[in-house]
Each structure stands twice: as C-alpha cells, then as structure tokens.
Amino acid sequence: MFPGVVRFEVDPTKAAVFFTTAQIAYILTTGLSKLGVGLVLFRLASGANMRAVRIILIISMLIVTLLCLVTTLIFGLQCRPLSVAWGVGKGACLSTSVLGTTGLALSGMDVTISWFYALLPVYMLYKTQLRLKIKIMIMGLLGLGAVSSIAIIVRIKYLVDLSRLTSASGGLATQDAVEITLEGTVYSILEIALSILAASMTALRPLLMKIPGFKDDPSHPAGLGSVITFGHGSVRKIPSYHLDDRDVSVVDSQEHIVPARPLTSG
C-alpha cells in the first residue's frame, strides 16, 4: 500500500459491465459526433457552387453511419449472450484479435473523416468576403476534429496490442484486454469531447461574438454574426433589426398627425 493512495473495493463483474457498455457507447457517440460536424458543414455549404461539396458530405456521412453501425453490431454481439463478456453465464465470444482489428478499421475511418472535415472549410472559405481573423477562427473551430485525430492515433497503439492477443477470447472485459485498452479509453473520451466541440460551432457563435474583434463592425460588415452559409463567393447575411437602434424624434412625429376638424351640426 502506497502512502497517500486510496484504494476502493470494486466489484469486478460490475466494472466489467460498465467497461463493455462504455466501449459500445463510444462507437455510437463517435458516429454521432462526426455526423454533427458533417451536418454543420452541410448547412454552411448551401451555395449553388457548393453542390459537389454537399454530395461529398452526404457520401462521407453515409460511410460513417454504415461503419459505425457494423462496428456496434460486432462489439454488441462479441459474446452470445453478451453477459458472458463480464463473466456471467456460459457461451461463446469473439477473439480479442477480431475486436482489435475491427477497432483499427473504425479508427482508420475516424482519422480520415476528421482530417477531411478539418480541411474542407479551407476550400469553402477561400473566396468568402470575411476578415482573415474570422476565417482563422472558423477554420480553427471546425479543425478541432483534426486535433481529435491525434488522440485516435495514440489509441491505435493499444488497438494493435489488442489485435495481437490471438489466443484470448471472452470479449473486451477479459483481464488482458482491459489492461491493454483501459489507458486508451482516456484518449477516446478526449477525442469525443473535441469532436462535440467542433460540431457545436454554430451554437458557440453568440458567445464568441462577445469577444472583441469577432463581432460585427460597421466598417467590416462580414463579421461572425454574418456567417450563415457559404457559396457564390460570398457570405449570405440575414439582416437583423433592433427597435433600440432607431432614432425617432418625438417632435418630428407631430408633423404626421392629421389635424382635428371641428364638428359641425346639421
């Protein structure tokens, strides 16, 4: 027992249940986060000259959806019944090498899509009439998906080690598999967090507009508040109106009042 270290008594079966469930939930969350980034780009690329971009985005989102569903089925059916994965009951399980190879395929897709979604805004913003600071900010936010790929690349090491456990079976909750993949799970959480942040770019716009230099300026009308869609070499801007911005003189308003006419009898 090391001084200053607290050890908690953990039920191994319950821990294995949560670990197996977390791996399956990670696959679904990865797919949803990538679809979120793709839908943000799809919404922005609505110009007539962005038709090819929209088609490519649709194809990429279909690939992400299909591969994540297949991977979820493989991990969800890694043992029959699934309870065998955490040591309850008897049944058959896929070898950890199969699960590791499947995880490598998912990670390869994840890295490719992350970099594709990170570099695509460079092309989309190339001809837009935006200030350089705004362009850099938008590309930085959407490029967080590429940063998340660093966590994926680090995690690949653990997946390679997992795929080499050729003689192991019993699902991801076996002792050997847990010892290999537990540290890599931390990088998985970091990857998803960065992907969700990139997908929340449009929701973060009101917050970022409070930062000096990012909000709309009369001398630079194409500010962050103007970013709606990309296409036609410009940014489409939806005007906003505020009653407080109108300078209406009370004295001048009297000129438009119709004078009252005296009532006449008969």
GROMACS .gro file of C-alpha atoms in nm, residues 131 215-223:
model
   10
  131ARG     CA    1  -1.191   3.910  -4.245
  215LYS     CA    2  -1.850   4.072  -3.353
  216ASP     CA    3  -1.995   4.263  -3.647
  217ASP     CA    4  -1.839   4.601  -3.721
  218PRO     CA    5  -1.994   4.870  -3.949
  219SER     CA    6  -1.659   4.903  -4.128
  220HIS     CA    7  -1.638   4.522  -4.170
  221PRO     CA    8  -1.992   4.402  -4.233
  222ALA     CA    9  -1.890   4.042  -4.282
  223GLY     CA   10  -1.834   3.960  -3.919
   0.00000   0.00000   0.00000
